Amino acid sequence: MTPSFRKNEIQVLFEQYYVSLVEFSWRILKCDEAARDIVQDAFVKLLERSGQLQDNGNAQKSYLYTTVKNASLNYLRREKVANSYMEFSNYKDYEDQSLLDALIYAELVGDLHKAVDSLPKVCQDVCRLSYIDEKSNMEIAENFNVSVNTVKTHKQRALKLLRERLSPVYKTAKVIFPFFF
């Protein structure tokens, strides 16, 4: 396998798992910058070890999550040592359940992003502007030079498609996280 092919494969994995891995790390660290750095480092390690790993997507995904988890926990440990000179440290050991919850939440966020990416382009744009960028219907309508009713129609269509695509994920999440629903 040529190195350039391997880099392309890593790029595909990066696009597929980056959001979920950052969310997973953030759930442990509560620090955006550190989470992004840790995930980027995990992909560099994957690239360096690419010849040693199986070409199995599950093995690579498992390697990435394990690397991010360990690096995040090591980051917290280093922070604890740095903060040991202070009177009070906010560090606490993560229980397995906390890590599992963070992993599940990160996967749900990743599935949501994938579902939004699979929407028709106009629905994607309206969905992102409305729900992520928190733009009003009027602002979105002005941005696309369409009527507010057209924006509402695109939002309704996007939500309908998302419900259909996320139905299995939603049902699972509802069972796991009943307090959110």
Short mmCIF file of N, CA and C in Angstrom, two decimals:
data_model
loop_
_atom_site.label_atom_id
_atom_site.label_comp_id
_atom_site.label_asym_id
_atom_site.label_seq_id
_atom_site.Cartn_x
_atom_site.Cartn_y
_atom_site.Cartn_z
N MET A 1 0.85 -1.17 0.00
CA MET A 1 0.00 0.00 0.00
C MET A 1 0.89 1.24 0.00
N THR A 2 0.63 2.17 -0.87
CA THR A 2 1.47 3.36 -0.96
C THR A 2 1.12 4.35 0.14
N PRO A 3 2.11 5.15 0.57
CA PRO A 3 1.86 6.12 1.64
C PRO A 3 0.76 7.12 1.28
N SER A 4 0.68 7.55 0.01
CA SER A 4 -0.35 8.53 -0.34
C SER A 4 -1.74 7.92 -0.22
N PHE A 5 -1.88 6.63 -0.57
CA PHE A 5 -3.16 5.97 -0.39
C PHE A 5 -3.50 5.92 1.09
N ARG A 6 -2.52 5.61 1.91
CA ARG A 6 -2.73 5.53 3.36
C ARG A 6 -3.17 6.88 3.91
N LYS A 7 -2.57 7.97 3.40
CA LYS A 7 -2.96 9.30 3.84
C LYS A 7 -4.39 9.60 3.43
N ASN A 8 -4.80 9.18 2.26
CA ASN A 8 -6.18 9.38 1.82
C ASN A 8 -7.14 8.60 2.72
N GLU A 9 -6.75 7.39 3.09
CA GLU A 9 -7.58 6.58 3.98
C GLU A 9 -7.71 7.25 5.35
N ILE A 10 -6.60 7.79 5.86
CA ILE A 10 -6.61 8.50 7.13
C ILE A 10 -7.51 9.74 7.02
N GLN A 11 -7.46 10.43 5.89
CA GLN A 11 -8.31 11.61 5.67
C GLN A 11 -9.79 11.22 5.75
N VAL A 12 -10.15 10.09 5.16
CA VAL A 12 -11.54 9.62 5.21
C VAL A 12 -11.93 9.33 6.66
N LEU A 13 -11.05 8.66 7.39
CA LEU A 13 -11.32 8.37 8.81
C LEU A 13 -11.44 9.67 9.61
N PHE A 14 -10.58 10.63 9.29
CA PHE A 14 -10.62 11.92 9.97
C PHE A 14 -11.98 12.59 9.77
N GLU A 15 -12.42 12.63 8.53
CA GLU A 15 -13.72 13.25 8.23
C GLU A 15 -14.86 12.49 8.88
N GLN A 16 -14.72 11.19 9.00
CA GLN A 16 -15.78 10.37 9.56
C GLN A 16 -15.87 10.46 11.08
N TYR A 17 -14.74 10.53 11.77
CA TYR A 17 -14.74 10.41 13.22
C TYR A 17 -14.30 11.66 13.99
N TYR A 18 -13.81 12.68 13.33
CA TYR A 18 -13.25 13.83 14.02
C TYR A 18 -14.25 14.45 15.01
N VAL A 19 -15.45 14.74 14.56
CA VAL A 19 -16.44 15.41 15.41
C VAL A 19 -16.75 14.56 16.63
N SER A 20 -16.98 13.27 16.42
CA SER A 20 -17.31 12.37 17.54
C SER A 20 -16.15 12.27 18.53
N LEU A 21 -14.94 12.17 18.01
CA LEU A 21 -13.77 12.05 18.89
C LEU A 21 -13.54 13.33 19.69
N VAL A 22 -13.72 14.48 19.07
CA VAL A 22 -13.55 15.75 19.80
C VAL A 22 -14.62 15.84 20.89
N GLU A 23 -15.84 15.47 20.56
CA GLU A 23 -16.92 15.50 21.55
C GLU A 23 -16.61 14.54 22.70
N PHE A 24 -16.10 13.36 22.39
CA PHE A 24 -15.73 12.38 23.41
C PHE A 24 -14.66 12.94 24.33
N SER A 25 -13.61 13.50 23.75
CA SER A 25 -12.53 14.07 24.56
C SER A 25 -13.03 15.26 25.37
N TRP A 26 -13.87 16.10 24.76
CA TRP A 26 -14.38 17.27 25.47
C TRP A 26 -15.21 16.86 26.68
N ARG A 27 -15.96 15.78 26.54
CA ARG A 27 -16.77 15.30 27.67
C ARG A 27 -15.89 14.91 28.85
N ILE A 28 -14.66 14.52 28.59
CA ILE A 28 -13.74 14.16 29.66
C ILE A 28 -13.01 15.39 30.18
N LEU A 29 -12.56 16.26 29.26
CA LEU A 29 -11.68 17.37 29.62
C LEU A 29 -12.41 18.69 29.90
N LYS A 30 -13.52 18.91 29.23
CA LYS A 30 -14.24 20.19 29.28
C LYS A 30 -13.36 21.33 28.76
N CYS A 31 -12.54 21.02 27.76
CA CYS A 31 -11.64 22.02 27.16
C CYS A 31 -11.59 21.77 25.65
N ASP A 32 -12.15 22.71 24.88
CA ASP A 32 -12.21 22.56 23.42
C ASP A 32 -10.84 22.41 22.79
N GLU A 33 -9.93 23.31 23.13
CA GLU A 33 -8.61 23.33 22.51
C GLU A 33 -7.84 22.04 22.79
N ALA A 34 -7.85 21.61 24.03
CA ALA A 34 -7.14 20.39 24.39
C ALA A 34 -7.77 19.18 23.70
N ALA A 35 -9.10 19.16 23.62
CA ALA A 35 -9.79 18.04 22.97
C ALA A 35 -9.39 17.96 21.49
N ARG A 36 -9.39 19.11 20.81
CA ARG A 36 -9.01 19.13 19.39
C ARG A 36 -7.55 18.68 19.21
N ASP A 37 -6.67 19.15 20.08
CA ASP A 37 -5.26 18.76 19.99
C ASP A 37 -5.08 17.25 20.19
N ILE A 38 -5.78 16.71 21.16
CA ILE A 38 -5.67 15.28 21.44
C ILE A 38 -6.16 14.46 20.26
N VAL A 39 -7.26 14.87 19.66
CA VAL A 39 -7.79 14.13 18.51
C VAL A 39 -6.83 14.22 17.33
N GLN A 40 -6.28 15.39 17.09
CA GLN A 40 -5.32 15.52 16.00
C GLN A 40 -4.09 14.64 16.25
N ASP A 41 -3.63 14.61 17.48
CA ASP A 41 -2.49 13.75 17.82
C ASP A 41 -2.83 12.27 17.61
N ALA A 42 -4.07 11.90 17.90
CA ALA A 42 -4.49 10.51 17.70
C ALA A 42 -4.42 10.13 16.22
N PHE A 43 -4.79 11.06 15.35
CA PHE A 43 -4.72 10.76 13.92
C PHE A 43 -3.26 10.71 13.44
N VAL A 44 -2.41 11.52 14.03
CA VAL A 44 -0.99 11.45 13.68
C VAL A 44 -0.43 10.10 14.10
N LYS A 45 -0.79 9.64 15.30
CA LYS A 45 -0.33 8.33 15.76
C LYS A 45 -0.87 7.22 14.86
N LEU A 46 -2.12 7.36 14.43
CA LEU A 46 -2.70 6.37 13.52
C LEU A 46 -1.93 6.34 12.21
N LEU A 47 -1.57 7.49 11.71
CA LEU A 47 -0.80 7.57 10.47
C LEU A 47 0.57 6.93 10.64
N GLU A 48 1.21 7.19 11.79
CA GLU A 48 2.53 6.61 12.05
C GLU A 48 2.46 5.09 12.21
N ARG A 49 1.36 4.59 12.74
CA ARG A 49 1.21 3.15 12.98
C ARG A 49 0.41 2.47 11.89
N SER A 50 0.14 3.17 10.81
CA SER A 50 -0.78 2.65 9.80
C SER A 50 -0.36 1.29 9.25
N GLY A 51 0.90 1.01 9.19
CA GLY A 51 1.34 -0.28 8.69
C GLY A 51 1.12 -1.40 9.69
N GLN A 52 0.95 -1.06 10.96
CA GLN A 52 0.80 -2.05 12.01
C GLN A 52 -0.66 -2.38 12.30
N LEU A 53 -1.58 -1.54 11.83
CA LEU A 53 -3.00 -1.75 12.11
C LEU A 53 -3.67 -2.51 10.97
N GLN A 54 -4.70 -3.21 11.33
CA GLN A 54 -5.49 -3.91 10.31
C GLN A 54 -6.23 -2.88 9.46
N ASP A 55 -6.56 -3.27 8.25
CA ASP A 55 -7.36 -2.40 7.39
C ASP A 55 -8.84 -2.57 7.70
N ASN A 56 -9.13 -2.80 8.93
CA ASN A 56 -10.49 -3.01 9.39
C ASN A 56 -10.98 -1.71 10.02
N GLY A 57 -12.08 -1.18 9.53
CA GLY A 57 -12.61 0.09 10.03
C GLY A 57 -12.89 0.05 11.52
N ASN A 58 -13.39 -1.09 12.02
CA ASN A 58 -13.68 -1.18 13.45
C ASN A 58 -12.40 -1.16 14.28
N ALA A 59 -11.35 -1.79 13.79
CA ALA A 59 -10.08 -1.79 14.53
C ALA A 59 -9.52 -0.38 14.57
N GLN A 60 -9.62 0.34 13.47
CA GLN A 60 -9.11 1.70 13.42
C GLN A 60 -9.94 2.63 14.31
N LYS A 61 -11.25 2.45 14.29
CA LYS A 61 -12.14 3.25 15.14
C LYS A 61 -11.84 2.98 16.61
N SER A 62 -11.69 1.71 16.95
CA SER A 62 -11.37 1.33 18.33
C SER A 62 -10.03 1.92 18.75
N TYR A 63 -9.05 1.84 17.86
CA TYR A 63 -7.73 2.41 18.15
C TYR A 63 -7.86 3.91 18.42
N LEU A 64 -8.62 4.62 17.57
CA LEU A 64 -8.78 6.06 17.74
C LEU A 64 -9.45 6.40 19.07
N TYR A 65 -10.55 5.73 19.40
CA TYR A 65 -11.25 6.02 20.65
C TYR A 65 -10.38 5.68 21.86
N THR A 66 -9.67 4.56 21.80
CA THR A 66 -8.80 4.19 22.91
C THR A 66 -7.66 5.20 23.07
N THR A 67 -7.08 5.61 21.96
CA THR A 67 -6.00 6.60 22.01
C THR A 67 -6.49 7.93 22.58
N VAL A 68 -7.66 8.37 22.13
CA VAL A 68 -8.22 9.64 22.62
C VAL A 68 -8.57 9.54 24.10
N LYS A 69 -9.16 8.42 24.50
CA LYS A 69 -9.51 8.23 25.92
C LYS A 69 -8.25 8.29 26.79
N ASN A 70 -7.23 7.51 26.42
CA ASN A 70 -6.00 7.47 27.21
C ASN A 70 -5.30 8.82 27.24
N ALA A 71 -5.24 9.49 26.10
CA ALA A 71 -4.59 10.80 26.04
C ALA A 71 -5.37 11.81 26.88
N SER A 72 -6.68 11.74 26.86
CA SER A 72 -7.50 12.67 27.65
C SER A 72 -7.29 12.45 29.13
N LEU A 73 -7.29 11.18 29.53
CA LEU A 73 -7.06 10.88 30.95
C LEU A 73 -5.64 11.27 31.37
N ASN A 74 -4.65 11.05 30.50
CA ASN A 74 -3.28 11.47 30.80
C ASN A 74 -3.20 12.99 30.92
N TYR A 75 -3.93 13.69 30.07
CA TYR A 75 -3.97 15.15 30.14
C TYR A 75 -4.51 15.58 31.51
N LEU A 76 -5.58 14.93 31.97
CA LEU A 76 -6.14 15.27 33.28
C LEU A 76 -5.13 14.97 34.39
N ARG A 77 -4.42 13.86 34.27
CA ARG A 77 -3.41 13.52 35.28
C ARG A 77 -2.30 14.57 35.32
N ARG A 78 -1.86 15.00 34.12
CA ARG A 78 -0.82 16.04 34.08
C ARG A 78 -1.34 17.33 34.69
N GLU A 79 -2.60 17.63 34.41
CA GLU A 79 -3.21 18.83 35.00
C GLU A 79 -3.27 18.70 36.52
N LYS A 80 -3.54 17.50 37.00
CA LYS A 80 -3.61 17.29 38.45
C LYS A 80 -2.24 17.54 39.08
N VAL A 81 -1.20 17.05 38.43
CA VAL A 81 0.15 17.27 38.96
C VAL A 81 0.48 18.76 38.96
N ALA A 82 0.11 19.44 37.87
CA ALA A 82 0.37 20.87 37.78
C ALA A 82 -0.41 21.64 38.84
N ASN A 83 -1.61 21.16 39.13
CA ASN A 83 -2.46 21.85 40.11
C ASN A 83 -2.21 21.38 41.54
N SER A 84 -1.33 20.39 41.71
CA SER A 84 -1.09 19.88 43.06
C SER A 84 -0.43 20.93 43.96
N TYR A 85 0.15 21.95 43.37
CA TYR A 85 0.75 23.02 44.15
C TYR A 85 -0.29 23.99 44.67
N MET A 86 -1.50 23.88 44.15
CA MET A 86 -2.59 24.73 44.63
C MET A 86 -3.30 24.03 45.78
N GLU A 87 -4.12 24.75 46.49
CA GLU A 87 -4.83 24.16 47.62
C GLU A 87 -5.91 23.18 47.20
N PHE A 88 -6.58 23.47 46.10
CA PHE A 88 -7.73 22.65 45.71
C PHE A 88 -7.60 22.24 44.26
N SER A 89 -7.90 20.99 43.98
CA SER A 89 -7.85 20.49 42.61
C SER A 89 -9.24 19.98 42.23
N ASN A 90 -9.70 20.34 41.04
CA ASN A 90 -11.02 19.91 40.57
C ASN A 90 -10.97 18.55 39.88
N TYR A 91 -9.79 17.95 39.83
CA TYR A 91 -9.64 16.67 39.13
C TYR A 91 -10.34 15.57 39.90
N LYS A 92 -11.00 14.70 39.20
CA LYS A 92 -11.54 13.47 39.80
C LYS A 92 -11.36 12.35 38.80
N ASP A 93 -11.13 11.18 39.32
CA ASP A 93 -10.99 10.02 38.43
C ASP A 93 -12.32 9.73 37.77
N TYR A 94 -12.25 9.46 36.51
CA TYR A 94 -13.46 9.12 35.78
C TYR A 94 -13.80 7.66 35.99
N GLU A 95 -15.03 7.42 36.30
CA GLU A 95 -15.50 6.05 36.43
C GLU A 95 -15.77 5.51 35.03
N ASP A 96 -15.83 4.22 34.92
CA ASP A 96 -16.11 3.60 33.63
C ASP A 96 -17.44 4.07 33.06
N GLN A 97 -18.44 4.25 33.91
CA GLN A 97 -19.76 4.68 33.44
C GLN A 97 -19.69 6.09 32.84
N SER A 98 -18.91 6.96 33.43
CA SER A 98 -18.75 8.31 32.88
C SER A 98 -18.11 8.27 31.51
N LEU A 99 -17.12 7.42 31.35
CA LEU A 99 -16.48 7.26 30.05
C LEU A 99 -17.44 6.67 29.03
N LEU A 100 -18.23 5.71 29.45
CA LEU A 100 -19.20 5.11 28.56
C LEU A 100 -20.25 6.13 28.14
N ASP A 101 -20.73 6.93 29.09
CA ASP A 101 -21.69 7.98 28.76
C ASP A 101 -21.11 8.97 27.78
N ALA A 102 -19.85 9.35 27.99
CA ALA A 102 -19.19 10.30 27.07
C ALA A 102 -19.04 9.68 25.69
N LEU A 103 -18.71 8.41 25.61
CA LEU A 103 -18.57 7.73 24.33
C LEU A 103 -19.91 7.67 23.59
N ILE A 104 -20.97 7.31 24.29
CA ILE A 104 -22.29 7.22 23.67
C ILE A 104 -22.74 8.59 23.19
N TYR A 105 -22.57 9.59 24.01
CA TYR A 105 -22.97 10.95 23.62
C TYR A 105 -22.19 11.41 22.39
N ALA A 106 -20.90 11.13 22.37
CA ALA A 106 -20.06 11.53 21.24
C ALA A 106 -20.52 10.83 19.97
N GLU A 107 -20.87 9.56 20.07
CA GLU A 107 -21.36 8.82 18.91
C GLU A 107 -22.69 9.39 18.42
N LEU A 108 -23.56 9.78 19.35
CA LEU A 108 -24.84 10.38 18.96
C LEU A 108 -24.62 11.71 18.23
N VAL A 109 -23.70 12.52 18.73
CA VAL A 109 -23.39 13.78 18.06
C VAL A 109 -22.82 13.52 16.68
N GLY A 110 -21.95 12.53 16.57
CA GLY A 110 -21.39 12.17 15.27
C GLY A 110 -22.46 11.69 14.30
N ASP A 111 -23.41 10.89 14.80
CA ASP A 111 -24.51 10.43 13.95
C ASP A 111 -25.37 11.60 13.50
N LEU A 112 -25.59 12.53 14.39
CA LEU A 112 -26.38 13.71 14.02
C LEU A 112 -25.69 14.51 12.93
N HIS A 113 -24.39 14.72 13.06
CA HIS A 113 -23.65 15.46 12.03
C HIS A 113 -23.67 14.72 10.70
N LYS A 114 -23.54 13.39 10.73
CA LYS A 114 -23.60 12.61 9.50
C LYS A 114 -24.98 12.72 8.86
N ALA A 115 -26.03 12.70 9.68
CA ALA A 115 -27.39 12.80 9.15
C ALA A 115 -27.61 14.18 8.53
N VAL A 116 -27.11 15.22 9.17
CA VAL A 116 -27.24 16.57 8.60
C VAL A 116 -26.47 16.65 7.29
N ASP A 117 -25.28 16.05 7.24
CA ASP A 117 -24.48 16.05 6.01
C ASP A 117 -25.17 15.30 4.87
N SER A 118 -26.07 14.37 5.19
CA SER A 118 -26.74 13.60 4.16
C SER A 118 -28.00 14.29 3.61
N LEU A 119 -28.38 15.41 4.22
CA LEU A 119 -29.55 16.15 3.75
C LEU A 119 -29.26 16.83 2.42
N PRO A 120 -30.31 17.16 1.67
CA PRO A 120 -30.09 17.99 0.47
C PRO A 120 -29.40 19.29 0.86
N LYS A 121 -28.60 19.83 -0.03
CA LYS A 121 -27.74 20.98 0.27
C LYS A 121 -28.49 22.15 0.91
N VAL A 122 -29.65 22.51 0.37
CA VAL A 122 -30.40 23.65 0.90
C VAL A 122 -30.87 23.35 2.32
N CYS A 123 -31.33 22.13 2.55
CA CYS A 123 -31.78 21.75 3.89
C CYS A 123 -30.60 21.75 4.88
N GLN A 124 -29.44 21.29 4.42
CA GLN A 124 -28.23 21.31 5.26
C GLN A 124 -27.94 22.75 5.70
N ASP A 125 -27.90 23.64 4.70
CA ASP A 125 -27.55 25.03 4.98
C ASP A 125 -28.54 25.68 5.94
N VAL A 126 -29.83 25.48 5.68
CA VAL A 126 -30.86 26.08 6.54
C VAL A 126 -30.78 25.48 7.94
N CYS A 127 -30.57 24.17 8.02
CA CYS A 127 -30.47 23.49 9.31
C CYS A 127 -29.28 24.02 10.12
N ARG A 128 -28.14 24.12 9.49
CA ARG A 128 -26.94 24.61 10.19
C ARG A 128 -27.11 26.07 10.64
N LEU A 129 -27.62 26.90 9.72
CA LEU A 129 -27.80 28.31 10.07
C LEU A 129 -28.81 28.47 11.21
N SER A 130 -29.87 27.70 11.16
CA SER A 130 -30.92 27.84 12.16
C SER A 130 -30.52 27.24 13.51
N TYR A 131 -30.06 25.99 13.51
CA TYR A 131 -29.86 25.28 14.77
C TYR A 131 -28.45 25.35 15.32
N ILE A 132 -27.48 25.54 14.46
CA ILE A 132 -26.10 25.63 14.95
C ILE A 132 -25.68 27.09 15.12
N ASP A 133 -25.91 27.89 14.08
CA ASP A 133 -25.53 29.30 14.14
C ASP A 133 -26.60 30.16 14.79
N GLU A 134 -27.76 29.57 15.10
CA GLU A 134 -28.87 30.23 15.79
C GLU A 134 -29.35 31.50 15.08
N LYS A 135 -29.43 31.43 13.76
CA LYS A 135 -29.96 32.54 12.97
C LYS A 135 -31.48 32.47 12.95
N SER A 136 -32.13 33.61 12.87
CA SER A 136 -33.59 33.64 12.79
C SER A 136 -34.02 33.28 11.37
N ASN A 137 -35.29 32.94 11.23
CA ASN A 137 -35.83 32.63 9.90
C ASN A 137 -35.66 33.82 8.96
N MET A 138 -35.84 35.02 9.48
CA MET A 138 -35.71 36.23 8.67
C MET A 138 -34.27 36.40 8.19
N GLU A 139 -33.30 36.17 9.07
CA GLU A 139 -31.89 36.29 8.68
C GLU A 139 -31.52 35.26 7.61
N ILE A 140 -32.03 34.05 7.77
CA ILE A 140 -31.76 33.00 6.80
C ILE A 140 -32.39 33.35 5.46
N ALA A 141 -33.63 33.84 5.50
CA ALA A 141 -34.33 34.22 4.27
C ALA A 141 -33.57 35.32 3.53
N GLU A 142 -33.07 36.30 4.27
CA GLU A 142 -32.29 37.37 3.66
C GLU A 142 -30.98 36.83 3.08
N ASN A 143 -30.37 35.90 3.78
CA ASN A 143 -29.11 35.31 3.34
C ASN A 143 -29.27 34.58 2.00
N PHE A 144 -30.39 33.85 1.83
CA PHE A 144 -30.63 33.09 0.61
C PHE A 144 -31.51 33.82 -0.39
N ASN A 145 -31.98 35.01 0.00
CA ASN A 145 -32.84 35.80 -0.87
C ASN A 145 -34.12 35.03 -1.23
N VAL A 146 -34.75 34.46 -0.19
CA VAL A 146 -36.01 33.74 -0.34
C VAL A 146 -36.98 34.24 0.73
N SER A 147 -38.21 33.77 0.68
CA SER A 147 -39.20 34.18 1.67
C SER A 147 -39.01 33.41 2.98
N VAL A 148 -39.55 33.97 4.04
CA VAL A 148 -39.49 33.32 5.34
C VAL A 148 -40.24 31.99 5.29
N ASN A 149 -41.33 31.94 4.55
CA ASN A 149 -42.08 30.68 4.42
C ASN A 149 -41.25 29.60 3.74
N THR A 150 -40.43 29.98 2.77
CA THR A 150 -39.55 29.02 2.12
C THR A 150 -38.55 28.45 3.13
N VAL A 151 -38.01 29.31 3.98
CA VAL A 151 -37.09 28.87 5.03
C VAL A 151 -37.79 27.90 5.97
N LYS A 152 -39.02 28.24 6.37
CA LYS A 152 -39.78 27.35 7.26
C LYS A 152 -40.02 25.99 6.60
N THR A 153 -40.32 26.01 5.32
CA THR A 153 -40.54 24.76 4.58
C THR A 153 -39.27 23.91 4.56
N HIS A 154 -38.12 24.55 4.31
CA HIS A 154 -36.85 23.81 4.30
C HIS A 154 -36.53 23.25 5.69
N LYS A 155 -36.82 24.01 6.73
CA LYS A 155 -36.58 23.53 8.09
C LYS A 155 -37.47 22.32 8.40
N GLN A 156 -38.75 22.41 8.02
CA GLN A 156 -39.66 21.29 8.25
C GLN A 156 -39.20 20.05 7.49
N ARG A 157 -38.78 20.25 6.25
CA ARG A 157 -38.30 19.12 5.44
C ARG A 157 -37.05 18.51 6.07
N ALA A 158 -36.14 19.38 6.51
CA ALA A 158 -34.90 18.89 7.13
C ALA A 158 -35.22 18.09 8.39
N LEU A 159 -36.11 18.60 9.22
CA LEU A 159 -36.45 17.89 10.46
C LEU A 159 -37.13 16.56 10.16
N LYS A 160 -37.99 16.53 9.15
CA LYS A 160 -38.66 15.28 8.77
C LYS A 160 -37.63 14.25 8.32
N LEU A 161 -36.70 14.68 7.46
CA LEU A 161 -35.66 13.77 6.97
C LEU A 161 -34.74 13.32 8.10
N LEU A 162 -34.41 14.23 9.01
CA LEU A 162 -33.56 13.86 10.14
C LEU A 162 -34.26 12.84 11.04
N ARG A 163 -35.56 13.04 11.28
CA ARG A 163 -36.30 12.08 12.10
C ARG A 163 -36.26 10.69 11.46
N GLU A 164 -36.45 10.65 10.15
CA GLU A 164 -36.43 9.36 9.44
C GLU A 164 -35.05 8.71 9.53
N ARG A 165 -34.01 9.49 9.31
CA ARG A 165 -32.65 8.94 9.28
C ARG A 165 -32.13 8.62 10.66
N LEU A 166 -32.61 9.34 11.66
CA LEU A 166 -32.11 9.13 13.01
C LEU A 166 -33.05 8.29 13.87
N SER A 167 -34.10 7.78 13.29
CA SER A 167 -35.08 7.02 14.07
C SER A 167 -34.45 5.90 14.88
N PRO A 168 -33.59 5.04 14.30
CA PRO A 168 -32.97 3.98 15.12
C PRO A 168 -32.07 4.56 16.22
N VAL A 169 -31.34 5.61 15.89
CA VAL A 169 -30.45 6.24 16.87
C VAL A 169 -31.28 6.88 17.97
N TYR A 170 -32.35 7.56 17.58
CA TYR A 170 -33.22 8.24 18.55
C TYR A 170 -33.84 7.25 19.52
N LYS A 171 -34.30 6.12 18.99
CA LYS A 171 -34.92 5.11 19.86
C LYS A 171 -33.90 4.56 20.86
N THR A 172 -32.69 4.33 20.41
CA THR A 172 -31.63 3.86 21.29
C THR A 172 -31.29 4.91 22.34
N ALA A 173 -31.16 6.15 21.90
CA ALA A 173 -30.83 7.24 22.83
C ALA A 173 -31.93 7.41 23.86
N LYS A 174 -33.17 7.25 23.45
CA LYS A 174 -34.30 7.41 24.35
C LYS A 174 -34.25 6.36 25.46
N VAL A 175 -33.82 5.16 25.11
CA VAL A 175 -33.69 4.09 26.10
C VAL A 175 -32.52 4.37 27.04
N ILE A 176 -31.40 4.82 26.47
CA ILE A 176 -30.19 5.04 27.27
C ILE A 176 -30.28 6.31 28.11
N PHE A 177 -30.84 7.38 27.52
CA PHE A 177 -30.92 8.67 28.19
C PHE A 177 -32.37 9.11 28.34
N PRO A 178 -33.20 8.40 29.11
CA PRO A 178 -34.61 8.74 29.19
C PRO A 178 -34.89 10.12 29.77
N PHE A 179 -33.96 10.64 30.56
CA PHE A 179 -34.16 11.94 31.19
C PHE A 179 -34.06 13.10 30.20
N PHE A 180 -33.54 12.88 29.00
CA PHE A 180 -33.47 13.92 27.98
C PHE A 180 -34.75 14.01 27.17
N PHE A 181 -35.58 12.97 27.21
CA PHE A 181 -36.74 12.91 26.31
C PHE A 181 -38.04 12.94 27.06
#
